[in-house]
PDB file of C-alpha atoms in Angstrom:
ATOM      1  CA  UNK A   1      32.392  65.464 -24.691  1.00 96.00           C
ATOM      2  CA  UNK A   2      32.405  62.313 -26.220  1.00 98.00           C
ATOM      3  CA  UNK A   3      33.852  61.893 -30.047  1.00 98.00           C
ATOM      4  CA  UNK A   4      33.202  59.402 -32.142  1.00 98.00           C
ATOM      5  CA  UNK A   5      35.540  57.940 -35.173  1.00 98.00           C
ATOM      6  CA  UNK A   6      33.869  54.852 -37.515  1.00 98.00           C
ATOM      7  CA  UNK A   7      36.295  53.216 -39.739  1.00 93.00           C
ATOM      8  CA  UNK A   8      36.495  52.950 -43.339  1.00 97.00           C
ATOM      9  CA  UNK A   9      33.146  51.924 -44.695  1.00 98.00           C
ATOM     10  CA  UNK A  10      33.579  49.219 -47.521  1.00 97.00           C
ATOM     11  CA  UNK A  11      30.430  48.991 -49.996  1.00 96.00           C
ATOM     12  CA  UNK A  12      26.618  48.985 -49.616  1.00 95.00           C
ATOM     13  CA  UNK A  13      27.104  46.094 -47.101  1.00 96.00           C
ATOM     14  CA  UNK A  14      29.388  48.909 -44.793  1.00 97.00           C
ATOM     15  CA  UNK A  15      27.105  51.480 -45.295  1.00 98.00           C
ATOM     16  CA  UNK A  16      23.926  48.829 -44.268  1.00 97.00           C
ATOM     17  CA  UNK A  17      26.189  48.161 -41.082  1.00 98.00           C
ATOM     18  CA  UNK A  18      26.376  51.946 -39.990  1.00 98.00           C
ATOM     19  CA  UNK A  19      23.021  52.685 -40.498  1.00 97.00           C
ATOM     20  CA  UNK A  20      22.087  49.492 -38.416  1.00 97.00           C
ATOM     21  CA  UNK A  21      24.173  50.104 -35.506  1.00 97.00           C
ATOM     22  CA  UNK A  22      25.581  54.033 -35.466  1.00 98.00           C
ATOM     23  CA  UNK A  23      22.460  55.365 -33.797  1.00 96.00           C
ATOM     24  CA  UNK A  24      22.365  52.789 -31.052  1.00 97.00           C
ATOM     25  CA  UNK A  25      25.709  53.385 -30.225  1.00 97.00           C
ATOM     26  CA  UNK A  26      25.566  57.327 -29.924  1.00 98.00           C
ATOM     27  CA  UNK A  27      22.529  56.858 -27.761  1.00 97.00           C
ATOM     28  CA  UNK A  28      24.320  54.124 -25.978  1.00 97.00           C
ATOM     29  CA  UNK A  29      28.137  55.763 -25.199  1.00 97.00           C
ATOM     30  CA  UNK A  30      26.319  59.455 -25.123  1.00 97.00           C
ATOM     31  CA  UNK A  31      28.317  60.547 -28.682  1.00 98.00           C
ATOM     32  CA  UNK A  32      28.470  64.381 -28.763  1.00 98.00           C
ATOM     33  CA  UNK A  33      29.986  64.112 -32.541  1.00 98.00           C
ATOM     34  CA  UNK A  34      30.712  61.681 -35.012  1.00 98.00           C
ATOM     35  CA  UNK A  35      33.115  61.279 -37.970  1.00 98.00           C
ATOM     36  CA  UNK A  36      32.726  58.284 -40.582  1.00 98.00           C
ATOM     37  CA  UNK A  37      35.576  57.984 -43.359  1.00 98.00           C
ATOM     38  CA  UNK A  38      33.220  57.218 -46.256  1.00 98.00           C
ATOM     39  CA  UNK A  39      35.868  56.878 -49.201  1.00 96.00           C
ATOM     40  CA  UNK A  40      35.362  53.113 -49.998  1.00 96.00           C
ATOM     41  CA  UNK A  41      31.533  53.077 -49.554  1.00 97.00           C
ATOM     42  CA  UNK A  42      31.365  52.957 -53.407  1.00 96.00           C
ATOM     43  CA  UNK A  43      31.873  49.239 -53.446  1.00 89.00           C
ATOM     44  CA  UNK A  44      35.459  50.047 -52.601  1.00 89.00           C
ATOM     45  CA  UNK A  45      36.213  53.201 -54.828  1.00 93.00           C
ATOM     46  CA  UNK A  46      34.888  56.814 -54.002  1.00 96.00           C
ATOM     47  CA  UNK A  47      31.584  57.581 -52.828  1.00 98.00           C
ATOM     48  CA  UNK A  48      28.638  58.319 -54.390  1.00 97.00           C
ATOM     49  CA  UNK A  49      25.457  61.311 -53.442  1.00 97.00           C
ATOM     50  CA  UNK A  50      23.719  58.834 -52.051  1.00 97.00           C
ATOM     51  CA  UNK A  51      26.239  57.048 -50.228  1.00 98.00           C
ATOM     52  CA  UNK A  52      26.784  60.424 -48.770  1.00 98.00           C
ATOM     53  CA  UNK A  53      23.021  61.041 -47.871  1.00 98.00           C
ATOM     54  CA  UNK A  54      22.514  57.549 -46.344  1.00 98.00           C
ATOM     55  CA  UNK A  55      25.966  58.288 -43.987  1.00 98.00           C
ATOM     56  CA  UNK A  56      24.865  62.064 -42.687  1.00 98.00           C
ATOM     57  CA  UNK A  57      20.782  60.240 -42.376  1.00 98.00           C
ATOM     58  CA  UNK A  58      22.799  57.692 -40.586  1.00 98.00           C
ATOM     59  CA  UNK A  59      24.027  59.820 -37.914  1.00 97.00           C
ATOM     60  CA  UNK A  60      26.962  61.026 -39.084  1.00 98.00           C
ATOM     61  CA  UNK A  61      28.118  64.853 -38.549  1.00 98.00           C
ATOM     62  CA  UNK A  62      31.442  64.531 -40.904  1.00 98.00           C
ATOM     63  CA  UNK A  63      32.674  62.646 -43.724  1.00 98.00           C
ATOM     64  CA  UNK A  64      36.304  62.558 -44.150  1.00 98.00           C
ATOM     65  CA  UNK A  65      38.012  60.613 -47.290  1.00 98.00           C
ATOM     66  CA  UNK A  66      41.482  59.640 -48.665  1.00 97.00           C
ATOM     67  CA  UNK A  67      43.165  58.102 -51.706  1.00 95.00           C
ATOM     68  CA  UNK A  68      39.897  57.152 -53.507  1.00 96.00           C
ATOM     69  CA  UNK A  69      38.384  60.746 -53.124  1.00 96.00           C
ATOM     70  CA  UNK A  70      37.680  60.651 -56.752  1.00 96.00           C
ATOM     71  CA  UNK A  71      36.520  57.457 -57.460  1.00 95.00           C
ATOM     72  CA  UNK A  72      33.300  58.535 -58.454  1.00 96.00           C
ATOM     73  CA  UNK A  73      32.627  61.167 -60.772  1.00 95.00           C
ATOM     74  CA  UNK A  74      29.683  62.414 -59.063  1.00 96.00           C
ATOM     75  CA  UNK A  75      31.815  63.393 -55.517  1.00 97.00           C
ATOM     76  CA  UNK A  76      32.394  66.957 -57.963  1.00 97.00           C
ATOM     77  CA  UNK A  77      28.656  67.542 -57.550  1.00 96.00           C
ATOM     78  CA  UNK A  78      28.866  67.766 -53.714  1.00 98.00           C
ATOM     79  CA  UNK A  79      32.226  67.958 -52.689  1.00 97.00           C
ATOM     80  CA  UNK A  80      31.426  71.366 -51.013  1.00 97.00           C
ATOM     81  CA  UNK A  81      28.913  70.475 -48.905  1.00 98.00           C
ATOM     82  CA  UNK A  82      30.318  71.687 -45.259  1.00 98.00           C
ATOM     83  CA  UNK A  83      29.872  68.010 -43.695  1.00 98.00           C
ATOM     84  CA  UNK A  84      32.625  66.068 -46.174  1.00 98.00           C
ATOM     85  CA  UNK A  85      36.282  67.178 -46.649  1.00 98.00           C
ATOM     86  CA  UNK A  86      39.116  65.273 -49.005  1.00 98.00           C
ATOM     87  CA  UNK A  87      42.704  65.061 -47.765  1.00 98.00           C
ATOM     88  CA  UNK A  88      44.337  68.801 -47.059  1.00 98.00           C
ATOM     89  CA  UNK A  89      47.488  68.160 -48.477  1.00 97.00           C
ATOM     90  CA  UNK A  90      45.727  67.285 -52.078  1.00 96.00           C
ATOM     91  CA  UNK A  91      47.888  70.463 -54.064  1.00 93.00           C
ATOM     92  CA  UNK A  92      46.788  73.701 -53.961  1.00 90.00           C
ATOM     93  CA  UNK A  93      43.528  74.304 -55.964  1.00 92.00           C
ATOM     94  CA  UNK A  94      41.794  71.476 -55.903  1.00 95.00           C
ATOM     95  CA  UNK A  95      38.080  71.547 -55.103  1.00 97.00           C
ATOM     96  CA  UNK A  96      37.231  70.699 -52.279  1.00 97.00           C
ATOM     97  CA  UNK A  97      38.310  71.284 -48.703  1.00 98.00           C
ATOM     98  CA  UNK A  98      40.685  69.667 -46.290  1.00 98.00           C
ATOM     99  CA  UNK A  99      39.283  70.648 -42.955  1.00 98.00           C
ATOM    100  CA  UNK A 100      36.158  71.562 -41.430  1.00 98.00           C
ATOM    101  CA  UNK A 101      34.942  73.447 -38.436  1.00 98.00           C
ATOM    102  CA  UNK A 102      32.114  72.287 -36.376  1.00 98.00           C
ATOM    103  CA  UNK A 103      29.993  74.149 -33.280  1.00 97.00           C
ATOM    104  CA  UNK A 104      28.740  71.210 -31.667  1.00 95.00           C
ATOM    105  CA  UNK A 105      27.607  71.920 -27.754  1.00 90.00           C
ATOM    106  CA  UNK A 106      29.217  75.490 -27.565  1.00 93.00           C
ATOM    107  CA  UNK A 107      32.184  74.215 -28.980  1.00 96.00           C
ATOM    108  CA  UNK A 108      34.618  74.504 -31.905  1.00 98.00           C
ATOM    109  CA  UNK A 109      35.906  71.434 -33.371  1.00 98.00           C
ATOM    110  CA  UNK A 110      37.830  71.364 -36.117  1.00 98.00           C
ATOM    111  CA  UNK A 111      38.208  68.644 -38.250  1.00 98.00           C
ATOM    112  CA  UNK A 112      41.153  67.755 -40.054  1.00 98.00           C
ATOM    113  CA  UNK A 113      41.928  65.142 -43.278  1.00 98.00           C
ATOM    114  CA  UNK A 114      45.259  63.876 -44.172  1.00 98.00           C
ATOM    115  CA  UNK A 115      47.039  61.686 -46.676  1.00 98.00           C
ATOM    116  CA  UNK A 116      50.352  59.332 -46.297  1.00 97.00           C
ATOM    117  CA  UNK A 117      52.868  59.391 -48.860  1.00 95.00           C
ATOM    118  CA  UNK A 118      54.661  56.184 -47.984  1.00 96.00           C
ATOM    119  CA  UNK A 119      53.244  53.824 -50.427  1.00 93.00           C
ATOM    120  CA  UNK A 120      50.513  55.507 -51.686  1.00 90.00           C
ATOM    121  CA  UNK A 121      51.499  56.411 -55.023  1.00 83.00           C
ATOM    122  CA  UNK A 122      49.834  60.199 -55.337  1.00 87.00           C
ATOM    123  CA  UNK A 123      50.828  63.251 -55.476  1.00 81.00           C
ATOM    124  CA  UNK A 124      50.686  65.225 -52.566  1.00 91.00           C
ATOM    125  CA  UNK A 125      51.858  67.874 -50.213  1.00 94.00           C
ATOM    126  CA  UNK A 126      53.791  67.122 -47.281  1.00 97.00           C
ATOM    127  CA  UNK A 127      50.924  65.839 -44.720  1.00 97.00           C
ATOM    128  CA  UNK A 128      53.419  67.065 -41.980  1.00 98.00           C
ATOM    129  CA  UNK A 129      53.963  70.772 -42.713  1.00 97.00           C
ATOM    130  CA  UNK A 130      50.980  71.183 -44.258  1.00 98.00           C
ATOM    131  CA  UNK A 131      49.175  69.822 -40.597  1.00 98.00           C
ATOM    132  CA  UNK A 132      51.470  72.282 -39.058  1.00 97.00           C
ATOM    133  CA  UNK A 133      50.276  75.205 -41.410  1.00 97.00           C
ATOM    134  CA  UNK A 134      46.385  74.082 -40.725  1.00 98.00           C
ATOM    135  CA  UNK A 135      46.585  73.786 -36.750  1.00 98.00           C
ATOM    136  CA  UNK A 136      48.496  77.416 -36.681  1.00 98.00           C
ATOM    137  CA  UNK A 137      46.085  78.871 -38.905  1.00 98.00           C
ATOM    138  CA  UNK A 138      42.761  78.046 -36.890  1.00 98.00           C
ATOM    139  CA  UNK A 139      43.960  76.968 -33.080  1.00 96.00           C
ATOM    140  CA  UNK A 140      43.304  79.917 -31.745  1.00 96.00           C
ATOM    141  CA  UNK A 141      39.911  80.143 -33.094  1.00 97.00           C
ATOM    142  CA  UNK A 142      38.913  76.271 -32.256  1.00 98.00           C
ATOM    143  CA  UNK A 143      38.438  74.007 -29.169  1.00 98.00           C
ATOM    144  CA  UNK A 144      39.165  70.905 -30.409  1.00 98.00           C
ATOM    145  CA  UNK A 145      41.049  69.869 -33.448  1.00 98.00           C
ATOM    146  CA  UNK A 146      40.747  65.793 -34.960  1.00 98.00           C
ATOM    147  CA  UNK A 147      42.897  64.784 -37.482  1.00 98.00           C
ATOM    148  CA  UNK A 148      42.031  61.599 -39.520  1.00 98.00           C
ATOM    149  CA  UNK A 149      45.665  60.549 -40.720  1.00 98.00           C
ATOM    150  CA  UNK A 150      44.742  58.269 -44.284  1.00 98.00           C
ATOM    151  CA  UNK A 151      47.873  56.379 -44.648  1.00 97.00           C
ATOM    152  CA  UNK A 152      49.353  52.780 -45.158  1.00 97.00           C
ATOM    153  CA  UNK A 153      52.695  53.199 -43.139  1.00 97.00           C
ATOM    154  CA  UNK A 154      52.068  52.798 -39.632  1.00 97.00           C
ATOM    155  CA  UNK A 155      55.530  54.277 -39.343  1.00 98.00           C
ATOM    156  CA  UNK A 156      53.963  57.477 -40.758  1.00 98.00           C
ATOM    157  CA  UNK A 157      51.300  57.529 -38.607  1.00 98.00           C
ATOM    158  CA  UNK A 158      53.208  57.142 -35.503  1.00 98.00           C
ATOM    159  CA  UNK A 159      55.113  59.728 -36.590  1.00 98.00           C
ATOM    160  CA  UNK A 160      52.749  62.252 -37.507  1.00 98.00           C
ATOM    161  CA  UNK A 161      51.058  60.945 -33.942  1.00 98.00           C
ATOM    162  CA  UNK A 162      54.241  62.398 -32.217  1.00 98.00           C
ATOM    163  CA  UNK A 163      54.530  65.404 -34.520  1.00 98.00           C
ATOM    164  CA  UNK A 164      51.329  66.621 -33.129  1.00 98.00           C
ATOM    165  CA  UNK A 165      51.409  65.386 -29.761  1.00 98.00           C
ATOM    166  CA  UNK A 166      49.984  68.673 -27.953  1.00 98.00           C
ATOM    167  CA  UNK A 167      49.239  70.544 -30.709  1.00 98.00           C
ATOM    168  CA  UNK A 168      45.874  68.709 -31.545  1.00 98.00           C
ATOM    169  CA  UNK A 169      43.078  66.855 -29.534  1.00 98.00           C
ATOM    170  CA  UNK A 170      43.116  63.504 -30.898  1.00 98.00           C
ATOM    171  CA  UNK A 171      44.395  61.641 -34.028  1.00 98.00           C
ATOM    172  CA  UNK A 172      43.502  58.417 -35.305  1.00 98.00           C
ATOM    173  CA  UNK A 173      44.744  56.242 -38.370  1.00 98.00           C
ATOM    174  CA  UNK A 174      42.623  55.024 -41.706  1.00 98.00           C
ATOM    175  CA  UNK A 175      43.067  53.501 -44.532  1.00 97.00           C
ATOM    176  CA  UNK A 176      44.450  49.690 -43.979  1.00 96.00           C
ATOM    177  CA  UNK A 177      41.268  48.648 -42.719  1.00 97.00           C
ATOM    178  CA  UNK A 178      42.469  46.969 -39.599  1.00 97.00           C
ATOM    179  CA  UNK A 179      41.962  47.752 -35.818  1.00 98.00           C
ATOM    180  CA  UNK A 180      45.061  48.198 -34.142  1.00 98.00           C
ATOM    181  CA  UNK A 181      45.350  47.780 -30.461  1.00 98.00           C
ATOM    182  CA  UNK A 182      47.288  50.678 -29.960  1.00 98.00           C
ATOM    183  CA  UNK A 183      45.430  53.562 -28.344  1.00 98.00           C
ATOM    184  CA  UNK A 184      47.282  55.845 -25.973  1.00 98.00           C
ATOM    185  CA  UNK A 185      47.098  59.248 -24.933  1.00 98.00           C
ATOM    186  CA  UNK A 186      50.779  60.736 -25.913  1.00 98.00           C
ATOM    187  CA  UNK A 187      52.878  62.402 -23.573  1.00 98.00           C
ATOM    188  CA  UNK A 188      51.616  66.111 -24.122  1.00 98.00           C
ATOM    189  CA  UNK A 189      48.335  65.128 -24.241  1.00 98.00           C
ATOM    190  CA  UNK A 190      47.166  64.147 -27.569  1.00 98.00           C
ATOM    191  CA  UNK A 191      45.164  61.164 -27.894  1.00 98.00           C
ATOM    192  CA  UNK A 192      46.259  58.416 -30.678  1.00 98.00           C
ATOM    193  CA  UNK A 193      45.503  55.424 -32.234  1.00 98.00           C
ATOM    194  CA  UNK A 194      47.434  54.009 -35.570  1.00 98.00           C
ATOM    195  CA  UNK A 195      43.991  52.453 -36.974  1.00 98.00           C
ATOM    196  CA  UNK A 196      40.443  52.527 -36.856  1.00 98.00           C
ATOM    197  CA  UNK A 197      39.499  49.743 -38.624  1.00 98.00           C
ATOM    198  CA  UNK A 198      36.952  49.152 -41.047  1.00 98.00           C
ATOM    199  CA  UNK A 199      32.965  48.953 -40.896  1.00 98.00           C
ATOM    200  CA  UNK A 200      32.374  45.954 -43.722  1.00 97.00           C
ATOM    201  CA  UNK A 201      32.665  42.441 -44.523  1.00 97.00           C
ATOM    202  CA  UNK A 202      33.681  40.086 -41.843  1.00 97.00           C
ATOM    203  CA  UNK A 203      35.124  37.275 -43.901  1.00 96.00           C
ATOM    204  CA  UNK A 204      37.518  39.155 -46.088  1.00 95.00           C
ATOM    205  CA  UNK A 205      40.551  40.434 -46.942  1.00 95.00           C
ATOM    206  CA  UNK A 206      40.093  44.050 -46.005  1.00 93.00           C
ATOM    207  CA  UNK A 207      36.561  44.103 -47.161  1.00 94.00           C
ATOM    208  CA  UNK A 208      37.763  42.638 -50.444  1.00 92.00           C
ATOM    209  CA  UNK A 209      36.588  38.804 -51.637  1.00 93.00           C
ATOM    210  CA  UNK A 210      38.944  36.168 -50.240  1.00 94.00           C
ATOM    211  CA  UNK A 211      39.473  34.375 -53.358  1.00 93.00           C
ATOM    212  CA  UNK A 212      40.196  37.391 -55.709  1.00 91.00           C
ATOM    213  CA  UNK A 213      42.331  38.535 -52.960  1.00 93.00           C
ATOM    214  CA  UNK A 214      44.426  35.530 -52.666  1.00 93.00           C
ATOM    215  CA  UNK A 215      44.856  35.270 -57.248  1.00 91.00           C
ATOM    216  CA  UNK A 216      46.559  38.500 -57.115  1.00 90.00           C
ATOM    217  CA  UNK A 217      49.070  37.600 -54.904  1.00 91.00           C
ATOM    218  CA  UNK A 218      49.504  34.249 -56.161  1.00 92.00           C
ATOM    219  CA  UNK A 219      49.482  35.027 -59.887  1.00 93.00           C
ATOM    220  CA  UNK A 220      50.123  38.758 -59.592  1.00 87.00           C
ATOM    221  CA  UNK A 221      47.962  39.254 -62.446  1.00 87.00           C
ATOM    222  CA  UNK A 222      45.586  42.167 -62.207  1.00 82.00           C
ATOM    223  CA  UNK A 223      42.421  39.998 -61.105  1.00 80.00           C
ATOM    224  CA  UNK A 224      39.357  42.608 -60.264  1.00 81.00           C
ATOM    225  CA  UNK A 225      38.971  43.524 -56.807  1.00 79.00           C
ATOM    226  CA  UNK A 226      35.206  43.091 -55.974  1.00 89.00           C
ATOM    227  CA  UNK A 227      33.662  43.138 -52.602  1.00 94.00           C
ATOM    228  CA  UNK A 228      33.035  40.485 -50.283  1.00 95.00           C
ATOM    229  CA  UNK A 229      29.909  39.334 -48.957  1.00 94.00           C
ATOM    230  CA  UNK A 230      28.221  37.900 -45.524  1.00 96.00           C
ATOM    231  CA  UNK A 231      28.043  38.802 -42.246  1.00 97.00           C
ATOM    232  CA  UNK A 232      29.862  42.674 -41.722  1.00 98.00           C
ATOM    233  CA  UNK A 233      31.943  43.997 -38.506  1.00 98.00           C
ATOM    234  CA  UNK A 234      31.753  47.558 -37.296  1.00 98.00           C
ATOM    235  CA  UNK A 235      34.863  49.531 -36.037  1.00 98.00           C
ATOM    236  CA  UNK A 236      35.090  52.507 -34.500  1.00 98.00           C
ATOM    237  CA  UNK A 237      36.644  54.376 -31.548  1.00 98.00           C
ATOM    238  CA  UNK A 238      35.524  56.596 -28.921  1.00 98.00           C
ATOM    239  CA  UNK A 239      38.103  59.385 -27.585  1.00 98.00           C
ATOM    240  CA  UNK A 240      36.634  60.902 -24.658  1.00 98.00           C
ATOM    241  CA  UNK A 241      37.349  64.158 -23.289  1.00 98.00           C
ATOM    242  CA  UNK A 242      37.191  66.022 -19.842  1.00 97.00           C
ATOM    243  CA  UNK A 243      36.031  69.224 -18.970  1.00 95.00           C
ATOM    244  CA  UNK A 244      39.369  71.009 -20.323  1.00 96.00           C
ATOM    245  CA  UNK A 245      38.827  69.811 -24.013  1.00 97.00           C
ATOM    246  CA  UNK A 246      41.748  66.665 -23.200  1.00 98.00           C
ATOM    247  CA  UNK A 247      41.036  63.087 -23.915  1.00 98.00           C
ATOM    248  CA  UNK A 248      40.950  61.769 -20.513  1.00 98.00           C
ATOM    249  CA  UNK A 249      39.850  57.863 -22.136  1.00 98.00           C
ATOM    250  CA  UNK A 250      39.924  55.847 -25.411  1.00 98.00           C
ATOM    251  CA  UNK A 251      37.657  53.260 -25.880  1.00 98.00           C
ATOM    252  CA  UNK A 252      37.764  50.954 -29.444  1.00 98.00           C
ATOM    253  CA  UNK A 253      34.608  49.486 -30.630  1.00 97.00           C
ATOM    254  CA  UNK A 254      34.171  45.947 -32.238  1.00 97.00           C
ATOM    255  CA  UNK A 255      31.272  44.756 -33.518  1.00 97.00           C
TER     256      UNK A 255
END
């Protein structure tokens, strides 16, 4: 089985990119499922209902998000739908769900989503335990569990990489919008990778306009964010598994 993970998708432009090249890739590298973090396709903040459509139409099967989960108002009108889950570790109550389970191809896969707390600024349950809780609760009743780890530290996520090393299928890092060149397969088995990237703007910082960019951290005055324009990359990785459910290969896409 072949699993694929698309990085953060940054405005319309992002979302333009997926739907322009995510089909001819799962056709191309024979992509059994496919998971898109969609929290910045709102021009950067949330995601809208239609941002949402367009992603699933695009070929998506799940839609994880992170620290802008509620960006957008409207994510309350279809925050349940069983293909999009906010972080797990959000406190107890809160709509939404933080983990999904799939049958794709006679199999079970469970999807997982996860905040950082290192230098995120919200409130949140330990991502840690509450993975630990998650993966005891449902491993016996899944094949495959994929974690989508939303944080800035790569520290964290290397940790939380070796936390779960054997415990899950795969986990991959989102969230700082930059491929890292890092992909492994753990010792017990897990595969890893500290980030996915970004599908966006080429010529920016992080999908963000150069020149606003650069005015907040010369000035540090709150100049607006907006996002940048021009030619987009696409990022994305492939973890590919063997007959026993174990990622036998990683492969990164760059577009």
């Amino acid at each position: 089985m072949n699993i694929l993970a698309v990085g953060d998708i940054i405005g319309t432009s992002g979302v333009e990119m997926l739907k322009s090249n995510l089909k001819k890739i799962k056709e191309e590298k024979n992509i059994d499922f496919c998971i898109v973090n969609g929290e910045n396709a709102a021009e950067g903040m949330g995601i809208t209902e239609k941002n949402f459509n367009d992603i699933i139409q695009a070929g998506a099967d799940a839609i994880t998000l992170g620290n802008h989960t509620w960006g957008k108002k409207e994510i309350f009108k279809f925050i349940d739908n069983p293909k999009i889950m906010r972080p797990a570790n959000y406190p107890e109550g809160v709509v939404g769900k933080g983990y999904r389970i799939f049958n794709i191809e006679g199999k079970k896969i469970a999807v997982i989503n996860l905040m950082g707390r290192v230098d995120i600024n919200i409130l949140t349950e330990n991502p840690f335990i509450k993975a630990k809780k998650i993966i005891n609760k449902i491993k016996n009743d899944v094949n495959i569990i994929i974690v989508d780890f939303h944080a800035e530290a790569t520290a964290e996520k290397i940790a939380m990489g070796y936390y779960l090393d054997g415990e899950v299928t795969a986990i991959f890092g989102t969230h700082t919008h930059v491929q890292t060149a890092d992909e492994k397969i753990l010792p017990k088995g897990t595969g890893y990778i500290t980030d996915i990237g970004m599908t966006g703007p080429k010529n920016s910082v992080i999908g963000m306009d150069i020149n606003a960019s650069i005015k907040r951290f010369e000035t540090a005055l709150p100049e607006k964010y907006k996002i940048a324009t021009g030619e987009c990359i696409f990022n994305s990785v492939i973890f590919k598994l063997d007959s026993n459910d174990k990622v036998a290969n990683i492969e990164r896409i760059y577009i």
